[in-house]
Coordinates of C-alpha atoms and ligand atoms in Angstrom, one line a residue:
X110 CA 12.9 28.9 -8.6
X111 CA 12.5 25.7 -11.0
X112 CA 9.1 24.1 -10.5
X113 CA 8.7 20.0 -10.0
X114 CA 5.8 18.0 -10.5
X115 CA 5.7 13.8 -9.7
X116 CA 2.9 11.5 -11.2
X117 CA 3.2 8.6 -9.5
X118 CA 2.5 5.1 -10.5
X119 CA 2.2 1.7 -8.2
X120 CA 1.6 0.5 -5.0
X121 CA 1.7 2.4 -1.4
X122 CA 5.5 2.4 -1.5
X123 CA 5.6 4.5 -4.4
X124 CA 3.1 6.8 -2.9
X125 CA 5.1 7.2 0.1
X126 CA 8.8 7.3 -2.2
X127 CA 7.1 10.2 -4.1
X128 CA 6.3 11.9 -0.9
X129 CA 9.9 11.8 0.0
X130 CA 10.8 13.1 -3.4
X131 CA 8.8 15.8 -2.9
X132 CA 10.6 16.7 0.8
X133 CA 13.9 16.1 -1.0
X134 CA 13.1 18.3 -3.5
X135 CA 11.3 21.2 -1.5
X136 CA 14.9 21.0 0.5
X137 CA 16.9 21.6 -2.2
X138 CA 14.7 25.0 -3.6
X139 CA 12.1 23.5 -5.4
X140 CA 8.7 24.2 -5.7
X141 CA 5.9 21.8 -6.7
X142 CA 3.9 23.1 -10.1
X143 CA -0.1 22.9 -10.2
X144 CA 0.6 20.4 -13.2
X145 CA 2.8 19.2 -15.0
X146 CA 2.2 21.2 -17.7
X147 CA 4.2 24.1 -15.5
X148 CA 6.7 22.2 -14.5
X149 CA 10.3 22.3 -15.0
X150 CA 11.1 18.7 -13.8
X151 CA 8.6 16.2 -14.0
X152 CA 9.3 13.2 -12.2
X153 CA 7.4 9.9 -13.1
X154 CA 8.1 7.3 -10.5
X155 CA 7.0 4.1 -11.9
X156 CA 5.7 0.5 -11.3
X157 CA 7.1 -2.7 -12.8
X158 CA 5.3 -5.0 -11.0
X159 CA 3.3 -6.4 -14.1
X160 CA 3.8 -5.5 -18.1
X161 CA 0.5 -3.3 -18.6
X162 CA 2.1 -0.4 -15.5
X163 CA 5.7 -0.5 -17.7
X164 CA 3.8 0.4 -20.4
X165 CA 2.1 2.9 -19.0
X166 CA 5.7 4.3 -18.3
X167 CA 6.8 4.2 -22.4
X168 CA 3.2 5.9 -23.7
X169 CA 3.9 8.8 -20.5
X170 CA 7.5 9.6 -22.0
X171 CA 6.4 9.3 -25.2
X172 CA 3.7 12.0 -24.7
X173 CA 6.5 14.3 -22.9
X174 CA 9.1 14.5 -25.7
X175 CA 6.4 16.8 -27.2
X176 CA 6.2 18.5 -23.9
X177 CA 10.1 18.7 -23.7
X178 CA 10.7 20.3 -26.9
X179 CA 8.3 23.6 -25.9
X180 CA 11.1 24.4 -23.6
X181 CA 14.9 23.2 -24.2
X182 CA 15.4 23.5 -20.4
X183 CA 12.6 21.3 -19.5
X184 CA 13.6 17.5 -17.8
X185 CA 12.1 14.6 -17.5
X186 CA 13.1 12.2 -14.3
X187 CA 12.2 8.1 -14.4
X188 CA 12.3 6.7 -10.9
X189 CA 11.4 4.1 -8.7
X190 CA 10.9 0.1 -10.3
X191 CA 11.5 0.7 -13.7
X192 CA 14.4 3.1 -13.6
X193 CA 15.4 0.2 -10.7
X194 CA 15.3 -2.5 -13.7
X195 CA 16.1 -0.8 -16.8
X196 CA 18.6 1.9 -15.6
X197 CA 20.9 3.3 -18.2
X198 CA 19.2 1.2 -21.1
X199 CA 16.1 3.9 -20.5
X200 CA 18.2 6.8 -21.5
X201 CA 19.5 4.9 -24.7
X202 CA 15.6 3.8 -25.5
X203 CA 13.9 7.0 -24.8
X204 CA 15.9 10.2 -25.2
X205 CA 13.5 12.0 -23.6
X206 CA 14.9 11.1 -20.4
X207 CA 17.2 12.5 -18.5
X208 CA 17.7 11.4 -15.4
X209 CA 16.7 7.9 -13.8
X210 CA 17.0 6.9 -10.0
X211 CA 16.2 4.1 -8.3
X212 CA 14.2 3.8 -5.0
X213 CA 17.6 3.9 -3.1
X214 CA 19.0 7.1 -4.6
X215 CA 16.3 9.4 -4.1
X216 CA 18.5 11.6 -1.9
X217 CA 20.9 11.9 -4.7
X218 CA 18.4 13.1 -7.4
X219 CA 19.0 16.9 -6.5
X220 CA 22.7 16.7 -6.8
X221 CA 22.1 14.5 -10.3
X222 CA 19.4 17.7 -11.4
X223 CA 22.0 20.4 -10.4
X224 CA 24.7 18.2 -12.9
X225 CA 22.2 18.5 -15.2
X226 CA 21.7 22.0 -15.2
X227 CA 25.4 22.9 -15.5
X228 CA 25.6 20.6 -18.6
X229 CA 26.2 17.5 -17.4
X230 CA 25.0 14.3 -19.5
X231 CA 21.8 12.3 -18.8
X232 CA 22.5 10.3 -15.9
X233 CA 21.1 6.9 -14.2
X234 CA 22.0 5.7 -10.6
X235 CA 20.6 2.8 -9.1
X236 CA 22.7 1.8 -6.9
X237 CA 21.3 -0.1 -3.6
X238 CA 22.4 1.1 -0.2
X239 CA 23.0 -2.3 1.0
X240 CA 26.0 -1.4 3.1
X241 CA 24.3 1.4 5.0
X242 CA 20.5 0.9 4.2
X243 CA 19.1 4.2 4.5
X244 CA 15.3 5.1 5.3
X245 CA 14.1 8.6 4.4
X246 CA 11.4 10.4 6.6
X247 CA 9.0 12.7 4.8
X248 CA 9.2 15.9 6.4
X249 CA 5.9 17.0 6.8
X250 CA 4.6 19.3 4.2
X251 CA 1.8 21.6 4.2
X252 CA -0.2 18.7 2.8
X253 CA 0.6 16.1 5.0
X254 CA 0.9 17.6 8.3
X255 CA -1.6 16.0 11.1
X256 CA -3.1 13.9 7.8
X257 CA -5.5 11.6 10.0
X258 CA -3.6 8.8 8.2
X259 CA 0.3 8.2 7.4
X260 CA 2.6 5.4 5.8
X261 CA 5.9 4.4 7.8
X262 CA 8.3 2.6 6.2
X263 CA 9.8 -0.4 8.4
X264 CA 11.7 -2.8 6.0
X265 CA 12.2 -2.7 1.8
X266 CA 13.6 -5.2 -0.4
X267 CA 11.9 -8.7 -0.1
X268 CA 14.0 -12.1 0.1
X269 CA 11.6 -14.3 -0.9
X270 CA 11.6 -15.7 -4.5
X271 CA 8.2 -15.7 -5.6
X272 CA 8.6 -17.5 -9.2
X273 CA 6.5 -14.5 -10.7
X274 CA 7.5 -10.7 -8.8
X275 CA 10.3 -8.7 -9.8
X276 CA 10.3 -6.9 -6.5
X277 CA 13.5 -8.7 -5.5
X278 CA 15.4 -7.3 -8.2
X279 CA 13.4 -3.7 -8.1
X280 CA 14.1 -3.0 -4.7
X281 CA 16.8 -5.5 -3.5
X282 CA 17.2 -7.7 -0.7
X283 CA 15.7 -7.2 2.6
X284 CA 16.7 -4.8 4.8
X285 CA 15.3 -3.0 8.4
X286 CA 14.9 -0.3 10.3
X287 CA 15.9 0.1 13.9
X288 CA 12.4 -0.3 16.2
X289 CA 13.7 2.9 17.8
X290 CA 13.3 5.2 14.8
X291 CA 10.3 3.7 13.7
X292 CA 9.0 4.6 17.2
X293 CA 10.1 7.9 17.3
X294 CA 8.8 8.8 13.6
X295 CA 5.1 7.4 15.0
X296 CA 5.1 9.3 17.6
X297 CA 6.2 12.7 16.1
X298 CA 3.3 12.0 13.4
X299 CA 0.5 11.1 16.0
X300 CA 1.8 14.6 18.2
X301 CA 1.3 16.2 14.8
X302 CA -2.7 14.6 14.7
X303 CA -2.4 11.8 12.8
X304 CA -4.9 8.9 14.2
X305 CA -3.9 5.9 12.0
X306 CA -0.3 4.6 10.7
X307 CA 0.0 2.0 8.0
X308 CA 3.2 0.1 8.3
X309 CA 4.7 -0.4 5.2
X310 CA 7.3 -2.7 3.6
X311 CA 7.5 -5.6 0.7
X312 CA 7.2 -8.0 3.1
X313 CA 6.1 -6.4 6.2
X314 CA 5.8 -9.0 8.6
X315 CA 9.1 -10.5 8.3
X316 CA 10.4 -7.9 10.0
X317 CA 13.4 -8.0 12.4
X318 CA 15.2 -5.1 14.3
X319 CA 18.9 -4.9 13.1
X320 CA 20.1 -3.6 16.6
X321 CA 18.2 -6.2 18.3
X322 CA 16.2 -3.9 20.8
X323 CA 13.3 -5.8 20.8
X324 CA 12.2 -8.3 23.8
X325 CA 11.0 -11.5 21.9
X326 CA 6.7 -11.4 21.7
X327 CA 4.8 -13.5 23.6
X328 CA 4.2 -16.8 21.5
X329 CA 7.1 -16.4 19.8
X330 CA 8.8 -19.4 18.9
X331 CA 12.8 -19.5 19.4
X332 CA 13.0 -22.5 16.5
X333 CA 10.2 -21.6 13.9
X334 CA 12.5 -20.1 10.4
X335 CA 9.4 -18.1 9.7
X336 CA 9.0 -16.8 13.4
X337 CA 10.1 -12.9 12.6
X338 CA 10.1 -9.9 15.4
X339 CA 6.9 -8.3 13.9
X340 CA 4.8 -9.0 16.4
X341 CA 7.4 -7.9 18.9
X342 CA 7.4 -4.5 17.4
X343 CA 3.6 -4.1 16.7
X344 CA 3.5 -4.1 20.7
X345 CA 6.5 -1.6 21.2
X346 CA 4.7 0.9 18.9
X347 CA 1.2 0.0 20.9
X348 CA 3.1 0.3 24.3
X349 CA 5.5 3.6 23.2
X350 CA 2.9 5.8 21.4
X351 CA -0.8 5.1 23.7
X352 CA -2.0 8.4 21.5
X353 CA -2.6 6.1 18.0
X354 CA -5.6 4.8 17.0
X355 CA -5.2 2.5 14.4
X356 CA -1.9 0.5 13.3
X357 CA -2.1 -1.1 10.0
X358 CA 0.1 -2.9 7.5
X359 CA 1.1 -3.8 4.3
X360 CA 1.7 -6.0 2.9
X361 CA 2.7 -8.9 4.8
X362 CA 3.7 -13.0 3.9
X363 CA 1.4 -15.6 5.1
X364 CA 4.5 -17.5 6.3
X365 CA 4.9 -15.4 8.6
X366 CA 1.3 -15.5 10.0
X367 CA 3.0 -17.0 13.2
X368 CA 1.1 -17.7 16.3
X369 CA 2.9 -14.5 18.0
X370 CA 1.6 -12.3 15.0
X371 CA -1.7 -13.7 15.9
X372 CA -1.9 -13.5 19.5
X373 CA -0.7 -9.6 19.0
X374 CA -4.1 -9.2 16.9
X375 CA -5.9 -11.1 20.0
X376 CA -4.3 -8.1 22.1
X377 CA -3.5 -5.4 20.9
X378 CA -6.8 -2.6 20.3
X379 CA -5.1 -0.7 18.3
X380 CA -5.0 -3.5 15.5
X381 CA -7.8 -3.2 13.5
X382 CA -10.3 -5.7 13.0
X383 CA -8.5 -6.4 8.8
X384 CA -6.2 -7.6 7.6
X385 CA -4.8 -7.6 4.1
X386 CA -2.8 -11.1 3.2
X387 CA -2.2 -12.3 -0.6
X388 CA -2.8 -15.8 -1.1
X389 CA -1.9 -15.6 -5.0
X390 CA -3.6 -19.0 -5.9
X391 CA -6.0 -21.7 -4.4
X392 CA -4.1 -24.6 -6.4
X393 CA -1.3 -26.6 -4.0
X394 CA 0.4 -27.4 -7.7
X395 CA 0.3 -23.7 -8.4
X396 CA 1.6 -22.6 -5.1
X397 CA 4.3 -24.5 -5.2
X398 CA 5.2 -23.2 -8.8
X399 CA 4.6 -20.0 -7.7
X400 CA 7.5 -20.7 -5.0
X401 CA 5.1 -19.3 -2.0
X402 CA 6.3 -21.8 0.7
X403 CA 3.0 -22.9 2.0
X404 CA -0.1 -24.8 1.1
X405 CA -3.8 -23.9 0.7
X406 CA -4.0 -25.9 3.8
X407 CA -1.7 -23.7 6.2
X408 CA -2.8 -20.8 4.6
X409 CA -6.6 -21.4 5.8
X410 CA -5.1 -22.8 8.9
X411 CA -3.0 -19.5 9.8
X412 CA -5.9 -17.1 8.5
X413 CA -8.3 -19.0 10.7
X414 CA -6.7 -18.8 13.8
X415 CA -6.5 -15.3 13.2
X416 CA -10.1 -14.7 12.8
X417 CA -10.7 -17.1 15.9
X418 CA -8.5 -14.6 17.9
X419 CA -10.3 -11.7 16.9
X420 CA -14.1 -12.4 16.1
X421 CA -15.4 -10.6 12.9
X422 CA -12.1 -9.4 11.2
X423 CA -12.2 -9.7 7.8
X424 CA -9.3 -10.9 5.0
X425 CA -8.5 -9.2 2.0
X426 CA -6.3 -10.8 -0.4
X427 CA -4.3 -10.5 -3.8
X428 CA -4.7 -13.0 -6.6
X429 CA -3.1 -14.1 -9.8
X430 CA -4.7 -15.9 -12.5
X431 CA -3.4 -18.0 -15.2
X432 CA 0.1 -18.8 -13.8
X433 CA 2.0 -20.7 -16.4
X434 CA 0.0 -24.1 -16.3
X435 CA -2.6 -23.0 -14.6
X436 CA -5.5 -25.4 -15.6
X437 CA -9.5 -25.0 -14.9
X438 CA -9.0 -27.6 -11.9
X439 CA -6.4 -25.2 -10.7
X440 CA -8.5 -21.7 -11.4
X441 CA -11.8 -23.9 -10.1
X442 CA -9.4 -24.6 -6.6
X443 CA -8.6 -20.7 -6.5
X444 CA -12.4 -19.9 -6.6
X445 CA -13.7 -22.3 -3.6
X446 CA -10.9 -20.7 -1.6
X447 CA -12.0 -17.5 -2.0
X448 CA -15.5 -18.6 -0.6
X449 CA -14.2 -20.9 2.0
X450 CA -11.7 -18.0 3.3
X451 CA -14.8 -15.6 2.6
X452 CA -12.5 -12.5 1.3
X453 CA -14.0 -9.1 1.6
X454 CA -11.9 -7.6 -0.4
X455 CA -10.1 -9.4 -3.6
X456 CA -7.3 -7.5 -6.0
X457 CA -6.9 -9.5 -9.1
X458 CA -4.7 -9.7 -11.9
X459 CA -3.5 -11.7 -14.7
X460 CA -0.4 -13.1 -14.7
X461 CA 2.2 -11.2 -16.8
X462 CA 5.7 -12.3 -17.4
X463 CA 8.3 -10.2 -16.3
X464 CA 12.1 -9.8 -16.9
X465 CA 14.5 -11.3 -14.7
X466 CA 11.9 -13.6 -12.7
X467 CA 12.1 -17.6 -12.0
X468 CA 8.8 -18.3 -14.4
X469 CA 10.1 -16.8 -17.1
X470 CA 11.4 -20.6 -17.5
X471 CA 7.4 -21.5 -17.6
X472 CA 5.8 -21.0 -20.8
X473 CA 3.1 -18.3 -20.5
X474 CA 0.8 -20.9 -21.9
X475 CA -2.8 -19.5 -20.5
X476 CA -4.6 -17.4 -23.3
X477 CA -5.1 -14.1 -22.7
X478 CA -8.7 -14.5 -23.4
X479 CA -8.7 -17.3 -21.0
X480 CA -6.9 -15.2 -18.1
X481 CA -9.6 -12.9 -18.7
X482 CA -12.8 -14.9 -18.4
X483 CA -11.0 -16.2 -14.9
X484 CA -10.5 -13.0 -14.3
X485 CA -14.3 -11.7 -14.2
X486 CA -15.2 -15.2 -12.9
X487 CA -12.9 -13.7 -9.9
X488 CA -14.4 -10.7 -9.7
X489 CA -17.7 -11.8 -9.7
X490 CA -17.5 -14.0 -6.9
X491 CA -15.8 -11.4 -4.9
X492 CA -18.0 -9.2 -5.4
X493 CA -20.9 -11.2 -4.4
X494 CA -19.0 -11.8 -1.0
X495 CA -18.3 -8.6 -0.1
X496 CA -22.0 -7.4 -1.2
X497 CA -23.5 -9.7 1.1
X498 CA -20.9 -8.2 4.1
X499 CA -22.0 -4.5 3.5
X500 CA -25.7 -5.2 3.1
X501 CA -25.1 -7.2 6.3
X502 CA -23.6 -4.2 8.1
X503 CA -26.8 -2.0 7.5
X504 CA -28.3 -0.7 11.0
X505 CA -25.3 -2.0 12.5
X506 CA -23.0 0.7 14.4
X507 CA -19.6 1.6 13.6
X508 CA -16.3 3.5 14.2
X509 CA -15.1 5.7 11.3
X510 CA -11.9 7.7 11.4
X511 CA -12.9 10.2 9.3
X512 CA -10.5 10.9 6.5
X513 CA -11.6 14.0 4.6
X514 CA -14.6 15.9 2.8
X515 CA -16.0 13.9 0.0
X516 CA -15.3 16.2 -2.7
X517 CA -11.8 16.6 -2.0
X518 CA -10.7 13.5 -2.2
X519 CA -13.1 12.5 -5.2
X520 CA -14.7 10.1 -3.3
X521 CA -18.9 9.8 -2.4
X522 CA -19.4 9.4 -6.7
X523 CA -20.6 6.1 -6.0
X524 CA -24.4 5.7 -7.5
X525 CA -26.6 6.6 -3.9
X526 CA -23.3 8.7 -2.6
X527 CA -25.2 11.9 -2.7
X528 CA -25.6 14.4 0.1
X529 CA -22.5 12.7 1.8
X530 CA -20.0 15.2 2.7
X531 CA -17.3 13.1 5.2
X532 CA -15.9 10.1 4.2
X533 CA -13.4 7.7 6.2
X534 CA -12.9 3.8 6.9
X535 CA -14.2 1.7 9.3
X536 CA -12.2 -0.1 11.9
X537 CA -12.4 -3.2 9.0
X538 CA -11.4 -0.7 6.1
X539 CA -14.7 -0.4 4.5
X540 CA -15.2 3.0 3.1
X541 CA -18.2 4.8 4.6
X542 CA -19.8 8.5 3.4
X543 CA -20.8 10.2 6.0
X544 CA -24.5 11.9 5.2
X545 CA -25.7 15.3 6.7
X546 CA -22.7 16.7 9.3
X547 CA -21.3 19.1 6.6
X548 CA -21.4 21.5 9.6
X549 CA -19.1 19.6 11.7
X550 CA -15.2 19.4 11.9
X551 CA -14.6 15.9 11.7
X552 CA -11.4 15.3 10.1
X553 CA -9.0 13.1 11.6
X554 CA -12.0 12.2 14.3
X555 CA -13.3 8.7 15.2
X556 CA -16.7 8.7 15.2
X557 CA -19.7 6.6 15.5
X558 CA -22.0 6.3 13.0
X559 CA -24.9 4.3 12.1
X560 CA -24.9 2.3 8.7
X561 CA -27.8 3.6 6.6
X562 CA -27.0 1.9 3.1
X563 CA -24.8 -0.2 1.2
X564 CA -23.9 0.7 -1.8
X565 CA -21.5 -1.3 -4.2
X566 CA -18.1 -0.9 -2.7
X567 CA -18.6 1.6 0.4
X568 CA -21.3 2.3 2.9
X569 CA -23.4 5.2 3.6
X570 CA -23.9 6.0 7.4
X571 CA -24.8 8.8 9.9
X572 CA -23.5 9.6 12.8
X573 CA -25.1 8.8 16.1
X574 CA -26.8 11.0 18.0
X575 CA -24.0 10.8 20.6
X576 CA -21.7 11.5 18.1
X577 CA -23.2 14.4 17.0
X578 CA -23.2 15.7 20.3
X579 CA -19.9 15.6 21.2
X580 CA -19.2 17.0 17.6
X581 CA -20.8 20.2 18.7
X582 CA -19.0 20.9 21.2
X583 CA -15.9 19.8 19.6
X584 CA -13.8 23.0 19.5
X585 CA -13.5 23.9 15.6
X586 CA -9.8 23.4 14.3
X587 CA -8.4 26.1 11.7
X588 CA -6.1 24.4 8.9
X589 CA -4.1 22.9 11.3
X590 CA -5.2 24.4 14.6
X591 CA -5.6 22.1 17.7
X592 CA -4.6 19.2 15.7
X593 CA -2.1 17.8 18.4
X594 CA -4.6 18.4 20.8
X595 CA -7.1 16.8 19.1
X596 CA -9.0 14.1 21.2
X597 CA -11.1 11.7 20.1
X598 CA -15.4 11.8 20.3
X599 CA -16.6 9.4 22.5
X600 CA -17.3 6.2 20.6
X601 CA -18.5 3.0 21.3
X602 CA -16.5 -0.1 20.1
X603 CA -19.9 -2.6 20.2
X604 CA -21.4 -3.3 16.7
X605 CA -24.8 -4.0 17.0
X606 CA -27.0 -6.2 14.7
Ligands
LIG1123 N1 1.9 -10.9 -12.9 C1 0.7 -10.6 -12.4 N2 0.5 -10.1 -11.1 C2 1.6 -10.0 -10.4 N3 1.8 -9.5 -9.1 C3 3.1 -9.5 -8.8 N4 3.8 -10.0 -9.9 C4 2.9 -10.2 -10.9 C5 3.0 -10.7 -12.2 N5 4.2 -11.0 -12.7 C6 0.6 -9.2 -8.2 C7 0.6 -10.1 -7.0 C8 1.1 -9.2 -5.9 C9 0.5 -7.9 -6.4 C10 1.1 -6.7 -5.8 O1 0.8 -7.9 -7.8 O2 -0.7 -10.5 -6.8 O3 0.6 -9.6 -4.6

């Protein structure tokens, strides 16, 4: 039986892609190899979204032709954004490939493998399936099965035109998924144990049902362009499957941070207390290069009323610096931003120019060595900020939905980590260790801990005495024994201090 083995690059959409690869794979006889090194197919899917992950993509298939040629019957498969963008002119660059699908055509790469075995010539399809959008659910795998968290896929492609992102061209124009099928798939992963679903899509919160089988949200406006039915189906899921815990998403548009989208946080428990919502830029002249459709004003306006609905949630964001003619003014405007929004939680990155995008018109006139001092100017404000919030949360008391064993998932490293043995996020995201219940089966359990420490990006805590009570007498699951019975340990939702 041929062996298959995916390293994948990117965001959360590629996670979740390469998790259907694998079901699409196992399907069709496959088996996954410990490594690559025992594969027979290795699959890269890869990330275009800025220059340095595409070349990550061209030293990874260099390394492989060395790999291909100890075994003639050895392949080598390019998918997702690149493939997407470069299609056929990979297989004339890099003869090491041989085959490349796009995002779309996952379902096809068996068929395109079993060509290839017969003798067929390398092969590219990346075709999108605008006509019939399809949206591929992961069977669960050994792996995955009652995960405490899972990604759902509600809408890909993205129809805005940010001047700088390729995702339009990667992964096409917008398209949906029926409400009903995005119900059913939550449900049949929270019956399975999993506690917390993260919605996914390139622009998440411009989501509409294509059947039209959702009633219109409360504060929706009929005559707002940016009113979408998001909020509408955050309530269908919060109404249709009572046995969730937490419903997140990513990552969404702050145009369509309508009042219906915030009045659903106000709401609805099961929306945690974060949310993640990429501003790009503090600069009203950069914005409006950028082609973002609103200001610094309405973006501090919408995020505002958000965290006026819902005391205490905190704002993550995603920001670029040194956009073509992006001056200090400009980088100085980006930086009191992020202190007047307060961000707990900051990705930054330097602009990179990118095939087939609007600001390729723009010359990439900010040094390099210039993007970078902004950079760590960035960094080191955010960082500040979100000290500040996890030193504040010490003696404080918090949910965790405990994720898995520290040393499984390479987490607890952090300097002051030690001893911890659980790890999981808080209701606001924030990563805590869990110190001295290595007895206790918590995975996929909401539990209340106390925060002992901050460290730099996570928290130490221990549970409560209450906790640990009901922890003990917490029947002890097997792999996956109990899991759909799981119930959750008595928690408290106050936060002292
Ligand atoms: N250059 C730098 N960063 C980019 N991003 C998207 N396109 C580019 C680009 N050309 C960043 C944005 C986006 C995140 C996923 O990647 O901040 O929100």
């Amino acid at each position: 039986m041929p062996r298959y083995s995916i390293t994948t690059f990117g965001c959360q959409m590629n996670v979740h892609d390469s998790e259907r690869m694998h079901d699409v794979l196992r399907r069709a006889g496959y088996t996954e190899a410990g490594g690559p090194e025992e594969a027979d197919v290795l699959v890269l899917n890869t990330c275009s979204v800025r220059e340095k992950a595409e070349q990550k993509l061209r030293s990874e298939v260099g390394r492989l032709a060395r790999w291909k040629r100890e075994r003639a019957d050895r392949v080598v498969v390019v998918a997702g954004c690149v493939a997407q963008q470069e299609g056929e002119r990979l297989l004339k660059q890099m003869r090491a490939i041989d085959v490349v699908v796009g995002p779309d055509n996952i379902p096809e790469l068996p068929g395109l493998l079993g060509d290839l075995a017969l003798g067929g010539l390398p092969v590219a399809r990346t075709v999108f399936d605008l006509d019939a959008p399809r949206f591929l659910v992961a069977s669960p795998s050994p792996s995955t099965r009652g995960a405490p968290t899972a990604f759902v896929t509600i809408m890909k492609g993205c129809d805005e035109r940010c001047s700088f992102c390729i995702v339009p061209y990667t992964r096409g124009p917008e398209r949906y998924r029926a409400s009903d099928e995005i119900v059913a798939e939550i449900a049949a992963l929270v019956a399975a144990g999993t506690r917390e679903i993260t919605l996914l899509g390139q622009t998440v919160n411009s989501y509409r049902d294509p059947l039209g089988a959702l009633p219109r949200a409360p504060g929706a406006s009929a005559d707002d362009p940016d009113e979408s039915e998001f909020a509408a189906l955050l309530r269908r899921i919060a109404a249709d499957v009572p046995g969730l815990a937490r419903l997140r998403y990513t990552s969404p548009h702050p145009r369509h941070l309508t009042p219906s989208l915030v009045l659903a946080h106000a709401e609805l428990a099961v929306l945690p207390r974060h949310v993640h919502m990429p501003v790009q830029s503090g600069s009203d002249r950069v914005l409006r290069r950028m082609i973002r459709r609103y200001t610094r004003a309405e973006y501090v306006a919408r995020t505002r009323a958000l965290v006026e609905a819902v005391p205490g949630l905190t704002l993550s964001t995603d920001i670029i610096v040194g956009f073509p003619g992006e001056t200090e003014d400009d980088f100085a405007a980006t930086l009191s931003l992020v202190r007047e929004v307060g961000f707990k939680g900051l990705f930054g990155f330097k602009y990179s120019r990118r095939p087939h995008t609007p600001a390729l018109k723009l010359p990439d006139d900010v040094a390099e060595d210039v993007k970078g001092a902004r950079l760590a100017r960035l960094f080191e404000e955010s960082e500040a900020l979100l000290a500040a919030h996890l030193s504040g949360l010490v003696g404080t008391t918090q949910e965790v939905l405990v994720e898995g064993r520290d040393k499984e998932r390479g987490a607890g490293r952090e300097r002051g980590a030690g001893g911890a043995l659980w790890s999981g996020r808080t209701g606001r995201h924030e990563i805590a260790h869990i110190e001295g219940a290595g007895e206790l089966d918590l995975l996929g359990e909401v539990v209340e801990v106390s925060i002992a420490r901050a460290n730099k990006h996570s928290l130490q805590a221990e549970l409560t005495e209450a906790a640990r009570a009901a922890a003990r007498q917490q029947p002890r699951g097997g792999a996956d024994a109990g899991r759909p019975a799981r119930r959750s340990l008595p928690v408290v939702a106050a936060e002292g201090g």
